[in-house]
Coordinates of C-alpha atoms (C1' of nucleotides) in Angstrom, one line a residue:
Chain A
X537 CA 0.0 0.0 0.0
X538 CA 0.8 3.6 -1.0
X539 CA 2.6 5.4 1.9
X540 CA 2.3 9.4 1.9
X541 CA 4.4 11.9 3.2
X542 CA 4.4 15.6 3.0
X543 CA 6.6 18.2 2.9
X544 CA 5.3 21.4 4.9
X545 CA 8.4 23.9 3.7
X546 CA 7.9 23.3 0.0
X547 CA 5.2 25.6 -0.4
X548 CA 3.3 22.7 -2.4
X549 CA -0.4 22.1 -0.4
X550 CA -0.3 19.6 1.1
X551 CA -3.4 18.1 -0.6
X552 CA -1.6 18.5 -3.8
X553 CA 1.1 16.3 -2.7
X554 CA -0.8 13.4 -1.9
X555 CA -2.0 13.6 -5.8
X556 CA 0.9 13.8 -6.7
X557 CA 2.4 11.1 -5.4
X558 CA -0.5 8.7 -5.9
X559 CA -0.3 9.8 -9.4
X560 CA 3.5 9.3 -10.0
X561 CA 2.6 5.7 -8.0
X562 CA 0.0 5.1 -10.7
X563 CA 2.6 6.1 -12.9
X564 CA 5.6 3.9 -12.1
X565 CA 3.4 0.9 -11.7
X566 CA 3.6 1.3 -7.9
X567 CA -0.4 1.4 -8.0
X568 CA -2.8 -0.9 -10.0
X569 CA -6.1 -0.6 -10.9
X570 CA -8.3 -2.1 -8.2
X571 CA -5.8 -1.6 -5.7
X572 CA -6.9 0.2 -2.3
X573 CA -5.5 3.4 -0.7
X574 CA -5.2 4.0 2.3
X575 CA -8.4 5.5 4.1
X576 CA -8.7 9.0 4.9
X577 CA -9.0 8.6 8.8
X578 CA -5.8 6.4 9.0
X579 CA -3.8 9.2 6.5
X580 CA -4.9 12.4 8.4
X581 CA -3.5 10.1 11.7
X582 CA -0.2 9.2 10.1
X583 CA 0.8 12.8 8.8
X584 CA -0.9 14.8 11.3
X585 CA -3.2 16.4 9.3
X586 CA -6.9 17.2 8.7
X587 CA -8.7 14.3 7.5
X588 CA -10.9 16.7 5.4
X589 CA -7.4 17.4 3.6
X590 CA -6.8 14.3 2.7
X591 CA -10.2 13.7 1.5
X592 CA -9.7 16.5 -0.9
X593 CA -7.1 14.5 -2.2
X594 CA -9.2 11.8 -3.0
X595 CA -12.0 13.7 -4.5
X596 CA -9.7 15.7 -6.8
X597 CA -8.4 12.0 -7.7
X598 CA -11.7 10.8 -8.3
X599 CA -12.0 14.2 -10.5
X600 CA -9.4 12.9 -12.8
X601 CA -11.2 9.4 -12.5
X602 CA -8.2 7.7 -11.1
X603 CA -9.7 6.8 -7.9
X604 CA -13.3 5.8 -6.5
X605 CA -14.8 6.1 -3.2
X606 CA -17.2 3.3 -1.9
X607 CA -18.4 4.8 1.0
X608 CA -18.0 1.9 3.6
X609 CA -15.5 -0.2 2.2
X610 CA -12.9 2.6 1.0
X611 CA -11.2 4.2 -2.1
X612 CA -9.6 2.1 -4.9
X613 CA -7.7 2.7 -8.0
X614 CA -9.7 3.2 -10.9
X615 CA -7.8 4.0 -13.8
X616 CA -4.0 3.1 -14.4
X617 CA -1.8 5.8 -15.9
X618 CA 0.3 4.5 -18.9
X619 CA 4.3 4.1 -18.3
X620 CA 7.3 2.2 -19.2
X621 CA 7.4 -1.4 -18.6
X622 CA 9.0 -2.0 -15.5
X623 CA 12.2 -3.5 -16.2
X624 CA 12.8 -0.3 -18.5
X625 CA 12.1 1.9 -15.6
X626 CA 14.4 0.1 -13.5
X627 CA 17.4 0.3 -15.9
X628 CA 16.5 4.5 -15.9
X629 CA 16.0 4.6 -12.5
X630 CA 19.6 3.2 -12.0
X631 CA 21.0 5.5 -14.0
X632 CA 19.5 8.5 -12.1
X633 CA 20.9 7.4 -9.2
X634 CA 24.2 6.4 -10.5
X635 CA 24.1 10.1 -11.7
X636 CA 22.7 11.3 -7.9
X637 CA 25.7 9.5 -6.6
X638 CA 28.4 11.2 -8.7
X639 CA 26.8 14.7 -7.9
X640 CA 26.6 14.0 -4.3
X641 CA 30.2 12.3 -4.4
X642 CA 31.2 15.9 -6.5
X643 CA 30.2 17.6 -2.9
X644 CA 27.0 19.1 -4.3
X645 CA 24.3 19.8 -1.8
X646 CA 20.5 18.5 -1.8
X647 CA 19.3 22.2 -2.8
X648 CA 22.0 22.4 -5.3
X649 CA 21.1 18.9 -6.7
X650 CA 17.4 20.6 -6.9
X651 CA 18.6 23.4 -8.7
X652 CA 20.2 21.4 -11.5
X653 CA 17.8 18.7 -11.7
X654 CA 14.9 22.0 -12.1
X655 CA 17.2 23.6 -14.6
X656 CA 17.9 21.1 -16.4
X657 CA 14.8 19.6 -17.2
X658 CA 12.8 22.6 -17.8
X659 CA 15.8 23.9 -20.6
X660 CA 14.9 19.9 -21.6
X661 CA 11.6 21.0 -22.0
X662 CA 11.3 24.2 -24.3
Chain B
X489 CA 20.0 38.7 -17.5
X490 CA 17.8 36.1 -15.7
X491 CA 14.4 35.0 -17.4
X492 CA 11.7 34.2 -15.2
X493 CA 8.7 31.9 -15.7
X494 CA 5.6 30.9 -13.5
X495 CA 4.1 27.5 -13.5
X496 CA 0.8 28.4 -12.1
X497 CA -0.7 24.5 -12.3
X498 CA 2.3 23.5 -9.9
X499 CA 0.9 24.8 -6.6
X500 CA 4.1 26.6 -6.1
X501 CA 3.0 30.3 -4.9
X502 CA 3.7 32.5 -8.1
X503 CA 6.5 34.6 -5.6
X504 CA 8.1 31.5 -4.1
X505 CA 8.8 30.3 -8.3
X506 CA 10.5 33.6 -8.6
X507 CA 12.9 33.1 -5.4
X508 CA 13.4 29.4 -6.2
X509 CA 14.5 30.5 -9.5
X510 CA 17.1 33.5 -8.3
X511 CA 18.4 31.0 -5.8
X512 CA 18.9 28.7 -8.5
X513 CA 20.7 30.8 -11.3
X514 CA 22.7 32.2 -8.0
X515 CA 23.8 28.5 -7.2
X516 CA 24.5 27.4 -10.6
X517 CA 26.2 30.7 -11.2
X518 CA 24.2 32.6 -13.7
X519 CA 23.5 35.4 -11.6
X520 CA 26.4 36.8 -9.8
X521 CA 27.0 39.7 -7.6
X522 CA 26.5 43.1 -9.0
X523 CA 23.9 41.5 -11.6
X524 CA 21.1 43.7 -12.0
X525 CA 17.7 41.3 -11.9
X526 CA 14.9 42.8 -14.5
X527 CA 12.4 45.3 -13.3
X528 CA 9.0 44.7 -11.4
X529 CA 7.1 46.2 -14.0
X530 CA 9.5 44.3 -16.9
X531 CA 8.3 40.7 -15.0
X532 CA 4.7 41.4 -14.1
X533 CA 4.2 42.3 -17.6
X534 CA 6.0 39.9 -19.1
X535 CA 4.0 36.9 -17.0
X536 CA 0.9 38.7 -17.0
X537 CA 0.8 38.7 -12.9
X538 CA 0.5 41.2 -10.2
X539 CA 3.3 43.9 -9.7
X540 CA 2.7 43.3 -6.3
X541 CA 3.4 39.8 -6.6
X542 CA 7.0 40.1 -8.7
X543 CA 7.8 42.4 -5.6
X544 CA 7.3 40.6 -2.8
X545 CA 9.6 37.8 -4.0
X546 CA 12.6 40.6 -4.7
X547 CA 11.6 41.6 -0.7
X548 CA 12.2 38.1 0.0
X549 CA 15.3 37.8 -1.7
X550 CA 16.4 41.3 -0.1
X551 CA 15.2 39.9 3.5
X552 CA 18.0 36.9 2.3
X553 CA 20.5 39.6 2.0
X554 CA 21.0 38.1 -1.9
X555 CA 20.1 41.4 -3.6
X556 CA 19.4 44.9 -2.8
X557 CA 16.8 47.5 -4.2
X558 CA 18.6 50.9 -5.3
X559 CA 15.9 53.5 -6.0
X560 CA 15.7 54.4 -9.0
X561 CA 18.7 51.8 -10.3
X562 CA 17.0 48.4 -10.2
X563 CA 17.7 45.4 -7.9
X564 CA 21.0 43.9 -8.2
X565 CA 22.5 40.8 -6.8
X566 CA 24.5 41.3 -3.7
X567 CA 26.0 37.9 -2.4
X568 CA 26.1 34.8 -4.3
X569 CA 25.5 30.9 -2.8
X570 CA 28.2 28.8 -3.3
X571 CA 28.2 26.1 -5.9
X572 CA 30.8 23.9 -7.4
X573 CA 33.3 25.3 -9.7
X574 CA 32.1 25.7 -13.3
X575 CA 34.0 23.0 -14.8
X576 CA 32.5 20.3 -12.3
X577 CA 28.8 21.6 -13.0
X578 CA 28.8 21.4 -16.5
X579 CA 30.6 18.0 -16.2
X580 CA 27.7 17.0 -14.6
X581 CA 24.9 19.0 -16.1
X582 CA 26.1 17.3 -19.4
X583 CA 25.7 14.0 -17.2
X584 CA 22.4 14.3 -16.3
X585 CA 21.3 15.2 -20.0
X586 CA 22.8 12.0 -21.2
X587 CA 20.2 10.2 -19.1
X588 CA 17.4 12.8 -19.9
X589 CA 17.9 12.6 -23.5
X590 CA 18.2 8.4 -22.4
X591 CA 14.7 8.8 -21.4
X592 CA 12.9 10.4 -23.7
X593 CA 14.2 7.6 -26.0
X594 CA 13.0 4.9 -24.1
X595 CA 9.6 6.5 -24.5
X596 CA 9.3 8.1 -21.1
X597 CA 6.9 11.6 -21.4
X598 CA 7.7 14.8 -19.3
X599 CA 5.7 14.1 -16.6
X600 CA 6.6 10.2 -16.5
X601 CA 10.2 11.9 -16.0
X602 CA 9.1 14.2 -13.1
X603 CA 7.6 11.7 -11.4
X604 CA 10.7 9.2 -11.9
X605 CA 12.8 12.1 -10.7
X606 CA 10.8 13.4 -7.9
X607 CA 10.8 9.5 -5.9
X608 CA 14.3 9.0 -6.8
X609 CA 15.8 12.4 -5.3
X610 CA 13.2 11.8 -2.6
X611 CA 14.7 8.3 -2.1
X612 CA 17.8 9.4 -2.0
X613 CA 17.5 12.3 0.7
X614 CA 16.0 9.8 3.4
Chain C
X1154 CA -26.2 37.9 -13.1
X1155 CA -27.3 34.1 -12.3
X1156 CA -29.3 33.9 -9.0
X1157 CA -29.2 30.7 -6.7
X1158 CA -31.5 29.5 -5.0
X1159 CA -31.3 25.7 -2.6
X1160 CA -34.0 23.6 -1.5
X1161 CA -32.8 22.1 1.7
X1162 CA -35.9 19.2 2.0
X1163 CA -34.9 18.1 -1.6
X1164 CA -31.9 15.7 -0.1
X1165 CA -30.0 17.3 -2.7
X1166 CA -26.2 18.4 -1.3
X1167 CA -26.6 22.0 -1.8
X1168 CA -23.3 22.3 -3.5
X1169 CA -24.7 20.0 -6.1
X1170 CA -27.9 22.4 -6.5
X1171 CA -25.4 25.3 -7.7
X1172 CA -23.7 23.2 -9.5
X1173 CA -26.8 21.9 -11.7
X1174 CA -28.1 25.9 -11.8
X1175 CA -24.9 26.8 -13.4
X1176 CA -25.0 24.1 -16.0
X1177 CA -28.5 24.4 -16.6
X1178 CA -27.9 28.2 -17.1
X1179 CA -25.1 27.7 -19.4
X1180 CA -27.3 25.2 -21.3
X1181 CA -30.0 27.7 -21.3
X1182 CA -27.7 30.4 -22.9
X1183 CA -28.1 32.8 -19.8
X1184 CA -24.7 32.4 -19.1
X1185 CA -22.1 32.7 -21.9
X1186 CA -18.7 32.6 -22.0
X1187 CA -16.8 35.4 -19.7
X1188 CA -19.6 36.2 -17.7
X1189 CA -18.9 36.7 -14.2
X1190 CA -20.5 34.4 -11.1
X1191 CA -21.4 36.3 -8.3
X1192 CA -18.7 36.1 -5.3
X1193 CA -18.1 33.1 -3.0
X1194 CA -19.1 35.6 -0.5
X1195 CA -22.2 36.9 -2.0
X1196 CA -23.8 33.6 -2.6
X1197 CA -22.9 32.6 1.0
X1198 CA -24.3 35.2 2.4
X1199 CA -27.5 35.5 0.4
X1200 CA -28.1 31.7 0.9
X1201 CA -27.3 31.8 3.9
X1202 CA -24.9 29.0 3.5
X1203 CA -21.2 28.3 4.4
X1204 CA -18.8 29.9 1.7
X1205 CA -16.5 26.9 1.4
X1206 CA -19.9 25.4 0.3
X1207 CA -20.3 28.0 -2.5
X1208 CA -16.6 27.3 -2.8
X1209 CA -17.2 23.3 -3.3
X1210 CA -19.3 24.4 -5.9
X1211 CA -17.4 26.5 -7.7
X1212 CA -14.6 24.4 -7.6
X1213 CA -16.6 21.1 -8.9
X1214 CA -17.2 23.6 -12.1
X1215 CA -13.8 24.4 -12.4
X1216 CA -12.7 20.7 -12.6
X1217 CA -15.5 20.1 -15.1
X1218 CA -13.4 23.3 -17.3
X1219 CA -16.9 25.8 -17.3
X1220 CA -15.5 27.8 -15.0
X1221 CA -12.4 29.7 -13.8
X1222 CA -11.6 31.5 -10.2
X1223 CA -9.2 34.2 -10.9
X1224 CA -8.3 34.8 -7.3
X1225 CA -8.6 39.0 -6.3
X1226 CA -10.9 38.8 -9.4
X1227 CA -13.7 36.5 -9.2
X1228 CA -14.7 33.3 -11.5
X1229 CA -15.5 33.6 -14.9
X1230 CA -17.3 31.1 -17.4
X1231 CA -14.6 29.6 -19.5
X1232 CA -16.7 27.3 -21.3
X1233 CA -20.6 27.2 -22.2
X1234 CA -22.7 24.2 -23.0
X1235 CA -23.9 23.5 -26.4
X1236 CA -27.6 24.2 -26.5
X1237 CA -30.4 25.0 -28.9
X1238 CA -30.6 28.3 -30.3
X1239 CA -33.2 31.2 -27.9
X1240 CA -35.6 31.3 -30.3
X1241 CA -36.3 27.5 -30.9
X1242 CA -35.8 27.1 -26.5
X1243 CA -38.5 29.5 -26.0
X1244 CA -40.8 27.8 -28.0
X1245 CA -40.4 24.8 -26.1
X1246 CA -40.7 26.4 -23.2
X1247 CA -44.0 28.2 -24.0
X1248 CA -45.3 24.2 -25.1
X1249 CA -44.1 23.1 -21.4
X1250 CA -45.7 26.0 -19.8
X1251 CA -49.1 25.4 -21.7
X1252 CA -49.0 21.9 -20.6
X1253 CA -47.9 22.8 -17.0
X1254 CA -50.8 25.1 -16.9
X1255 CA -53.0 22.7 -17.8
X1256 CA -52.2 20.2 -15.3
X1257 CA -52.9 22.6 -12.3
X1258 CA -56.1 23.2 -13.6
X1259 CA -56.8 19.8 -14.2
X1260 CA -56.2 20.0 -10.3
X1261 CA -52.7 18.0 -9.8
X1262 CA -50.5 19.6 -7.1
X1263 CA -47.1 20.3 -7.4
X1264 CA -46.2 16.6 -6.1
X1265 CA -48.1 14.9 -8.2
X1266 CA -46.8 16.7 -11.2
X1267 CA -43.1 16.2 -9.9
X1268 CA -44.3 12.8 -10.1
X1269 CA -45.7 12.7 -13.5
X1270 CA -42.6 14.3 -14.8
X1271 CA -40.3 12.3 -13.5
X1272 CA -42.2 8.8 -14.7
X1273 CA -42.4 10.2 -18.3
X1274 CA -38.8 11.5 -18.0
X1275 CA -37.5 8.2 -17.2
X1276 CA -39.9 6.2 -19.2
X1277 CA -39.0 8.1 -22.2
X1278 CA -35.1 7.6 -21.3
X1279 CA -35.2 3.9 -21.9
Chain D
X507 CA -44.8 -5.2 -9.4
X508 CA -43.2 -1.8 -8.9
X509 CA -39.4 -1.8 -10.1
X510 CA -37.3 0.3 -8.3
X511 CA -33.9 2.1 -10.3
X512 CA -31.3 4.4 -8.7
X513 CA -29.2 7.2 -10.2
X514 CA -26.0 7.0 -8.8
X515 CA -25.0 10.5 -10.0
X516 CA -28.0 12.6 -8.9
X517 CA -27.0 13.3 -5.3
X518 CA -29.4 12.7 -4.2
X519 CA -29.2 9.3 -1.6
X520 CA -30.5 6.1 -3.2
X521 CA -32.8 5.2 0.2
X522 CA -34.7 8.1 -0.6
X523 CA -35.1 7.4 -4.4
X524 CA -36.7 4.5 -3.1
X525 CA -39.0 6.1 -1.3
X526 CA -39.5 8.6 -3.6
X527 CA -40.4 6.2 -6.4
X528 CA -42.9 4.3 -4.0
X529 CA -45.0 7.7 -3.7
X530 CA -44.8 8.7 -7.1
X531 CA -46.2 5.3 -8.1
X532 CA -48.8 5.5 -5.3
X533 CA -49.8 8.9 -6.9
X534 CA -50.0 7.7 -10.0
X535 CA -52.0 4.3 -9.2
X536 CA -49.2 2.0 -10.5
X537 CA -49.4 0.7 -6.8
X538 CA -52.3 0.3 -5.0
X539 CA -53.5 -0.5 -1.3
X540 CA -52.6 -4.2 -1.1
X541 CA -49.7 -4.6 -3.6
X542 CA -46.5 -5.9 -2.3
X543 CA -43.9 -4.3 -2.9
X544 CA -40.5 -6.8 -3.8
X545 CA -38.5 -8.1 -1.3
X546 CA -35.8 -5.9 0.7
X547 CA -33.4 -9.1 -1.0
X548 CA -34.5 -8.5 -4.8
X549 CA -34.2 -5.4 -4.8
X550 CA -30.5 -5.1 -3.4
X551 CA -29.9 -8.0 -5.8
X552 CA -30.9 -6.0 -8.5
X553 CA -29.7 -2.7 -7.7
X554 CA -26.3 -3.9 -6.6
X555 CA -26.7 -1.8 -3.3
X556 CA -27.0 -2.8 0.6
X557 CA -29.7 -4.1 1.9
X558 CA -29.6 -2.0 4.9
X559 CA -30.2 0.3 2.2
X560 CA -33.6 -0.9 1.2
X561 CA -34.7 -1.6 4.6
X562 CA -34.5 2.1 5.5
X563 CA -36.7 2.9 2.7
X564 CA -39.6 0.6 3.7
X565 CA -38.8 1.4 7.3
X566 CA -39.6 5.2 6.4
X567 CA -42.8 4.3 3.9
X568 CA -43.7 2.2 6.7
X569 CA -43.2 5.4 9.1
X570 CA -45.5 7.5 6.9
X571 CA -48.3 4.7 7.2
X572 CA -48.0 3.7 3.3
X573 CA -46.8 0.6 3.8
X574 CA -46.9 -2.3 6.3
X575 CA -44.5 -4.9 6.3
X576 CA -45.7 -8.7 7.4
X577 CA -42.9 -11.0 9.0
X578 CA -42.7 -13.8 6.5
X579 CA -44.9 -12.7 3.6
X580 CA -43.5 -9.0 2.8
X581 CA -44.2 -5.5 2.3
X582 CA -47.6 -4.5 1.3
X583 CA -49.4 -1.1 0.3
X584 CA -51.8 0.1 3.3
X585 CA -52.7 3.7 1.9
X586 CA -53.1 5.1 -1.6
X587 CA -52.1 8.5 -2.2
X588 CA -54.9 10.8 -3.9
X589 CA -54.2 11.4 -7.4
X590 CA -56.9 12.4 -10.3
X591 CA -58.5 9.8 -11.7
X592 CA -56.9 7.9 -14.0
X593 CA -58.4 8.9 -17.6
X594 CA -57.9 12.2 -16.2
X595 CA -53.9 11.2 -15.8
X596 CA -53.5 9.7 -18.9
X597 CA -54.6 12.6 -20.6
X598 CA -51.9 14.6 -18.9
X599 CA -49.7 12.3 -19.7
X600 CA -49.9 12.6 -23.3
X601 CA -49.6 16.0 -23.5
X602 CA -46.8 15.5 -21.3
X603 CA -44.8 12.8 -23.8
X604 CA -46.1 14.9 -27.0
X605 CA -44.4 18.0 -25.4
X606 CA -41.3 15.4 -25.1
X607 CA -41.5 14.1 -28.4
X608 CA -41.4 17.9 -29.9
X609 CA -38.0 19.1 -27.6
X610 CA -36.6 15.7 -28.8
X611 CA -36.9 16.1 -32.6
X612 CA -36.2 19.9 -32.0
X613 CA -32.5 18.4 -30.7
X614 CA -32.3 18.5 -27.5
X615 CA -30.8 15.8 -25.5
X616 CA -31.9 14.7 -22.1
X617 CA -29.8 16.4 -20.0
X618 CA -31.2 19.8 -22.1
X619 CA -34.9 18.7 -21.5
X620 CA -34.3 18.3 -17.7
X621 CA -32.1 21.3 -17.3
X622 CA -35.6 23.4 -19.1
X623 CA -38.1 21.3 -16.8
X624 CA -36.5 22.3 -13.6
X625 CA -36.7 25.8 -14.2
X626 CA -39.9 26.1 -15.5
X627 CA -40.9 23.7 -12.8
X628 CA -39.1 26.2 -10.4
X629 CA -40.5 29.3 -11.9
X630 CA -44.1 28.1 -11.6
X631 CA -43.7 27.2 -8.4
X632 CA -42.7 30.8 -7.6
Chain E
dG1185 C1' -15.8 2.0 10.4
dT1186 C1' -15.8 4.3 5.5
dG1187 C1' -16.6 8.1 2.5
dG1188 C1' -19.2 12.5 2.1
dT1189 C1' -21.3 17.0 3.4
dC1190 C1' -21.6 21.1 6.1
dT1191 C1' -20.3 24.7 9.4
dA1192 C1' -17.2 28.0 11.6
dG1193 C1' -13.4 30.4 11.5
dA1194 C1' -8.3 31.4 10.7
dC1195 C1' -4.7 32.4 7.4
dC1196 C1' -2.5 33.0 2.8
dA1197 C1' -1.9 34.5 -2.1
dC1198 C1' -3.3 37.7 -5.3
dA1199 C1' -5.3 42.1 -7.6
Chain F
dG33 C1' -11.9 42.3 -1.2
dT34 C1' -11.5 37.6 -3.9
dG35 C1' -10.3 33.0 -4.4
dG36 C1' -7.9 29.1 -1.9
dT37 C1' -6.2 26.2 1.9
dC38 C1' -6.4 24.2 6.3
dT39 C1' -8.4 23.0 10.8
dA40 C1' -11.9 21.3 14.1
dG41 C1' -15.7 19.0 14.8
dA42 C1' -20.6 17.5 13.8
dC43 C1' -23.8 14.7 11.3
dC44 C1' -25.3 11.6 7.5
dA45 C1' -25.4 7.6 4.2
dC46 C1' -23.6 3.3 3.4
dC47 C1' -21.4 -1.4 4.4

DNA sequence: GTGGTCTAGACCACA
DNA sequence: GTGGTCTAGACCACC
């Protein structure tokens, strides 16, 4: 199961987080249709926060029609979101982190990891 | 001189895109002192947003001590962050490109690679 | 300038009735594109509701693309609903209103014609 | 026999559709004072919902004195609901489904014909 | 117990 | 002032 965490200094709500991170679960095949998140009492419980947040999480997913509530049983994957098969992923994945070593190892700093990673990929973009 | 943008689907309050993104070019060394950043009017028009917004990020960034108003001048840089030396950023900039331009081959969209990126560096931190 | 109205005994969320009047308006044609809703505020007080119930409302017709909050501004219709032209829609409605007429005098009361319409409604459906 | 439906969509909460669809065919003599009504069991078989669900709507027709259930044999009508006669109704009825008829072949689609029934609905009423 | 709605009120970002 | 987020807590519908 899907386990959340938010990051209060980012400036991200923290209802947006949670979407995010189910949708880059959905994304990296971490979620699958039918699977079950967690429920909105035990989320709030775990990160401290409102449980109405979290439920605007959920409804916002069930906006996209990624998710479904079932009142009384709980909210479930809906909808997958298309990605690499997983054995591709892995072999990018490793070479991120091979590259996260060597900047780390180069005495670079999380922020200025951040920096360069945001840099780079929006110049990637345009 | 530094070009600004605003993602306003991210979440990311408007002002706090702005400081991220001074911080940044001050970390990878495209702003340095005595840099003069663009004027509020220049940014507000240019992303269609609120004067009041563009300044409350340079207030931020003066509250930092990273640049400094002068009336009727402009807003220029006053103290950098330190990064790594030139050579060693674009050694690794050009590193992390090579697995960029890796995985758009393999297929991977934009947001497939913002999402790969945002669990690995979150992996990686804890 | 739409006007809202809720019916608390229909078991209807009240959210959901403002949602419907705004669709049902932009189907209608008496909202168009770029009009202006009144305020979260306004309709809250008016109503008598909670705003972040107006709010809920207004933020179910965003996700559905009619509507955008332009915050400091207030929302605007961003997209309308295809429906038949004025002319050929008042026709209709003058043919409903006959029959509507009709029925009172005929000595039905407003249940049973709720009723009635709802049967034929559905019966026509399928 | 009566046969119940629910819109999941409408809002509005599927025990009180029930009811709902007991009185309208109680006003419109599709049921009558010693009709039985199906079991709580069919109809959550056929509606795919809770039977909790169903027994709160026969619990609250039995409430308003319309129905009476008897251990073992089921749910039966006890009290009509006064309605015009019926070759009055059927006349009404149609007018009603020629009126229909018209807004169909004019183009409108269902959602159009029950946005325009609910306001001319609501502006008789007023 | 599970999701869903509503209220009341505080605080923030934006114009 | 306008929209948007979050909290706290009550109540409902459903399983």
């Amino acid at each position: 199961m899907i386990e959340f965490r938010v990051d209060t200094g980012s400036g991200v709500p923290p209802y947006r987080q949670l979407v995010h991170q189910v949708e880059h679960a959905l994304r990296l095949g971490r979620l699958r249709v039918g699977d079950r998140l967690p429920t909105v009492k035990d989320v709030a419980k775990r990160l401290v926060i409102n449980p109405n947040t979290v439920l605007k999480a959920y409804r916002e997913l069930e906006h996209k029609g990624l998710v479904k509530g079932r009142p009384g049983q709980g909210t479930f994957v809906e909808r997958g979101l298309t990605g690499l098969p997983a054995d591709k992923q892995a072999e990018l994945r490793a070479g991120l982190e091979r590259w996260l070593a060597e900047a780390y190892r180069a005495g670079m700093d999380s922020d200025g990891i951040a920096a360069l990673v945001a840099t780079v990929l929006h110049d990637f973009k345009s």
